[in-house]
mmCIF file of C-alpha atoms in Angstrom:
data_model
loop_
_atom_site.group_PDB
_atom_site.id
_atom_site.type_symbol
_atom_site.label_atom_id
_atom_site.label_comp_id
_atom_site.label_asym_id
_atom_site.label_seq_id
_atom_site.Cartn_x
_atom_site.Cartn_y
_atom_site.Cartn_z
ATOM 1 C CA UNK Y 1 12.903 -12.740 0.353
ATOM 2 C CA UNK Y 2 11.045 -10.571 -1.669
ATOM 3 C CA UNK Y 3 11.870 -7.175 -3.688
ATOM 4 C CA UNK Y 4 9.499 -4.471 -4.057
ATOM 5 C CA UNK Y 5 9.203 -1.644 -6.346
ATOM 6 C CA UNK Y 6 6.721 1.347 -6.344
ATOM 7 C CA UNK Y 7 6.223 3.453 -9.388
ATOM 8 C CA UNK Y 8 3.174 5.830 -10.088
ATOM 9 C CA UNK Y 9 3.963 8.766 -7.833
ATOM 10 C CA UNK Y 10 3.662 12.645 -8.755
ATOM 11 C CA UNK Y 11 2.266 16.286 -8.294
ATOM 12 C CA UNK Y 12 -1.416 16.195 -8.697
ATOM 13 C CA UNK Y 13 -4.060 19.263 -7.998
ATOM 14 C CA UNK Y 14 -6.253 18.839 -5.128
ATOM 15 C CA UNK Y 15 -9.353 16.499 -6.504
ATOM 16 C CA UNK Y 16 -6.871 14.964 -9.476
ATOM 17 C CA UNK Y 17 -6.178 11.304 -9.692
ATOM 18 C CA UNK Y 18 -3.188 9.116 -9.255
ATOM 19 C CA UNK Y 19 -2.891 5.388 -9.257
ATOM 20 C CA UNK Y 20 0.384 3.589 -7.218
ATOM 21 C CA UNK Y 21 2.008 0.470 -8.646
ATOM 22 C CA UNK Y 22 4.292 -1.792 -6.758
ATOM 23 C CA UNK Y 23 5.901 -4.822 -8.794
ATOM 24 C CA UNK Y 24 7.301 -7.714 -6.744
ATOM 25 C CA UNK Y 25 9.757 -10.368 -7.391
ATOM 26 C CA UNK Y 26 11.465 -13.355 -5.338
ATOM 27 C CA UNK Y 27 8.934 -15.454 -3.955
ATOM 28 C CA UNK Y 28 5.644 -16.250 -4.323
ATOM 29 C CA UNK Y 29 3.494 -13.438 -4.501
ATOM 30 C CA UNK Y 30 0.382 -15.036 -3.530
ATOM 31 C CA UNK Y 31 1.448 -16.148 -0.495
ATOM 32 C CA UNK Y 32 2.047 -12.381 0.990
ATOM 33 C CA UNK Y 33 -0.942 -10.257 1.954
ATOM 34 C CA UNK Y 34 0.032 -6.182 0.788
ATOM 35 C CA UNK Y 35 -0.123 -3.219 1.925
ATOM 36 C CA UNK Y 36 0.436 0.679 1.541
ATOM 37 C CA UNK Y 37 1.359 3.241 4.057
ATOM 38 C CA UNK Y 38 2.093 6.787 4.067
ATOM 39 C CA UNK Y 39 4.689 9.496 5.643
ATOM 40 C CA UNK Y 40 4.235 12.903 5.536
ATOM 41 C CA UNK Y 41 7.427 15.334 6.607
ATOM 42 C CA UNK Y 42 7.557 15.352 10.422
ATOM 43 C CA UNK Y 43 5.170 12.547 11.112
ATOM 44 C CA UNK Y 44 4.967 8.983 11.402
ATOM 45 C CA UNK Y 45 4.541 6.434 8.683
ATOM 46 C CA UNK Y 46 0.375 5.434 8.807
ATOM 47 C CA UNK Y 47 -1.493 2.458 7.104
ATOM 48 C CA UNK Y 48 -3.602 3.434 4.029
ATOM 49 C CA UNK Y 49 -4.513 0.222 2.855
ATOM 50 C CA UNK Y 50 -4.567 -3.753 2.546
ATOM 51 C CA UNK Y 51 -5.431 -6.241 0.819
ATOM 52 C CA UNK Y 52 -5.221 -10.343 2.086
ATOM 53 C CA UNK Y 53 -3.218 -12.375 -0.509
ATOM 54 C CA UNK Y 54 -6.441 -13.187 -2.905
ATOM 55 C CA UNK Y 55 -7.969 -10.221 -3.016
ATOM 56 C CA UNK Y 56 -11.092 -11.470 -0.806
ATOM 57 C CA UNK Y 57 -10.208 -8.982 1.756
ATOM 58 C CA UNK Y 58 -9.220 -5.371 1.813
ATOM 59 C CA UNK Y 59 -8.844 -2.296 4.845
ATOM 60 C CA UNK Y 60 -8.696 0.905 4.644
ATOM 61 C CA UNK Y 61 -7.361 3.786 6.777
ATOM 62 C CA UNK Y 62 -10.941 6.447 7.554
ATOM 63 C CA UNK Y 63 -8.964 8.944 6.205
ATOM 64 C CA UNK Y 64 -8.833 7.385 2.689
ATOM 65 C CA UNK Y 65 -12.035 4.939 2.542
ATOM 66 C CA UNK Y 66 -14.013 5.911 -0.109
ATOM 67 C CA UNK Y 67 -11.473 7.290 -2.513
ATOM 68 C CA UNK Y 68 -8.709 5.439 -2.578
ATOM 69 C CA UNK Y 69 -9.056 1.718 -3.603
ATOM 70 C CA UNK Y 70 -6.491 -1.487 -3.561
ATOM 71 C CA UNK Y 71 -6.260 -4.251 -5.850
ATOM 72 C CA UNK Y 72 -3.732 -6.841 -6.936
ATOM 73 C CA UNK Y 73 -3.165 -8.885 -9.685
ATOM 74 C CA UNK Y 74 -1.550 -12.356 -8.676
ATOM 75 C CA UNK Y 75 -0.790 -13.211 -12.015
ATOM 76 C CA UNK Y 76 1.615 -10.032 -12.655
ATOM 77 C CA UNK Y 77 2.980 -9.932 -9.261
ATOM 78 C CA UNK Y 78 1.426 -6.220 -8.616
ATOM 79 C CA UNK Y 79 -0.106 -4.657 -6.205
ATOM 80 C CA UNK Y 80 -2.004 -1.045 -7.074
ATOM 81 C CA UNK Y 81 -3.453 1.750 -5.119
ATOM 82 C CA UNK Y 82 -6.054 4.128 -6.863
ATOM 83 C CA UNK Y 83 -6.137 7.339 -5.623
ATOM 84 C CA UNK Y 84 -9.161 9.575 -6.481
ATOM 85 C CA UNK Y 85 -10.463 13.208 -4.898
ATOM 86 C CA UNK Y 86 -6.530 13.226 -3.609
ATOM 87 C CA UNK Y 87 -6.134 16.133 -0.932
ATOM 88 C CA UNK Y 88 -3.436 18.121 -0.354
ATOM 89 C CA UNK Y 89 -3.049 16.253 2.966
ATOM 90 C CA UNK Y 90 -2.652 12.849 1.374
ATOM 91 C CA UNK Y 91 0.849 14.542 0.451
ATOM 92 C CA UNK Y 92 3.564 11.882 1.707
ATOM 93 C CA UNK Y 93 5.988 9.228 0.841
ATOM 94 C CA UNK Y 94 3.760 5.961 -0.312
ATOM 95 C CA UNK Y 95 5.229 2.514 0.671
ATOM 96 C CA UNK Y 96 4.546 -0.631 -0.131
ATOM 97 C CA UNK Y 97 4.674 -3.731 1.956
ATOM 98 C CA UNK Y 98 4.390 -7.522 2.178
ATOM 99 C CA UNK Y 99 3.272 -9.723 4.797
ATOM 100 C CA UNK Y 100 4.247 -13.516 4.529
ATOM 101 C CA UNK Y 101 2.815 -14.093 8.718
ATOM 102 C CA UNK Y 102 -0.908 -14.353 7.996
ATOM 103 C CA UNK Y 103 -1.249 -13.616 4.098
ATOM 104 C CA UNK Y 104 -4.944 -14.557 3.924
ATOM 105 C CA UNK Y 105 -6.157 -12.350 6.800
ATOM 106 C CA UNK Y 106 -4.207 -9.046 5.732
ATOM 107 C CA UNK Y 107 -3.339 -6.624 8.178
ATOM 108 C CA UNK Y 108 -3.405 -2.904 9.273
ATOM 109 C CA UNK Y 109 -0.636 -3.146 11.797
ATOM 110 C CA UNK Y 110 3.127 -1.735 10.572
ATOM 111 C CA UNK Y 111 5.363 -4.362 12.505
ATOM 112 C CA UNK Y 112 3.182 -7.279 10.698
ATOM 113 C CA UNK Y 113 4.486 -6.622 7.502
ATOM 114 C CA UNK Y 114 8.469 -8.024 6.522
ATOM 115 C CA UNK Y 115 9.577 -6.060 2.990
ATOM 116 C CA UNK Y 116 9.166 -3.117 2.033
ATOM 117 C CA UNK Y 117 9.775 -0.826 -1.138
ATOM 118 C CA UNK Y 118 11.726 2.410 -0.833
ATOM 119 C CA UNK Y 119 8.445 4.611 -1.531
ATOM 120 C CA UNK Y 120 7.313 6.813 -4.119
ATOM 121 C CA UNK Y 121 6.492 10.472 -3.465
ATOM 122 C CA UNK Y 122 3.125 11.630 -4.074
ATOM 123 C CA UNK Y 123 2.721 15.865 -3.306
ATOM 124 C CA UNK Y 124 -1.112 17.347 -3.835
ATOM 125 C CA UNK Y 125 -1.090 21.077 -4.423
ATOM 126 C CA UNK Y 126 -4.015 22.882 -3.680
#
C-alpha cells in the first residue's frame, strides 16, 4: 500500500509556470514507476506524464512534450511535474499515480497504475 499526496496546484496566466509535487509514503518508493494525469470538467482523465522507477525513463502526452517535464527524487519519496508555457487548456484536476506491475518500464496506460492521490487543481486563465 502506498499513500499519495499532491500539492503545488493554482491559478496561473496563460504562459506562467507551475511545478506539481506528490509525496509518497508506505512502501518502497523505488520500486513504483509514477505518473500524472489530468481531468478537465466533462472529459476523461488523460496521461500527461511518466517516469520508470529510476528516472532512466520518462513519456509524455504530445500535448505537453516540450513544456512540461517529470522528475523524481528516490531519496525524498517525491515525484514532481514542471509545468512551463501552461495553456489555458492544460486547466484540469492533476493526479498522481503509482505503478508497482512493471516499475522499471513506466507506463502511459491508466488501468496499469494501483494508487492514486486525490488531485490537485490547476486552472490557466487566459
Amino acid at each position: 500500500q502506498v499513500q499519495l499526496v499532491e500539492s503545488g496546484g493554482g491559478l496561473v496566466q496563460a504562459g506562467g509556470s507551475l511545478r506539481l509535487s506528490c509525496a509518497a509514503s508506505g512502501r518502497t518508493f523505488s520500486t513504483y514507476a509514477m505518473g500524472w494525469f489530468r481531468q478537465a470538467p466533462g472529459k476523461e482523465r488523460e496521461f500527461v506524464a511518466a517516469i520508470n522507477w529510476n528516472g532512466g525513463s520518462t513519456y509524455y502526452a504530445d500535448s505537453v512534450k516540450g513544456r512540461f517535464t517529470i522528475s523524481r527524487d528516490n531519496a525524498k519519496n517525491t515525484v514532481s511535474l514542471q509545468m512551463n508555457s501552461l495553456k489555458p487548456e492544460d486547466t484540469a484536476v492533476y493526479y498522481c499515480a503509482a505503478d508497482h506491475h512493471t516499475p522499471w518500464l513506466g507506463t502511459t496506460r491508466e488501468y496499469e497504475y494501483d494508487y492514486w492521490g486525490q488531485g490537485t487543481q490547476v486552472t490557466v486563465s487566459s
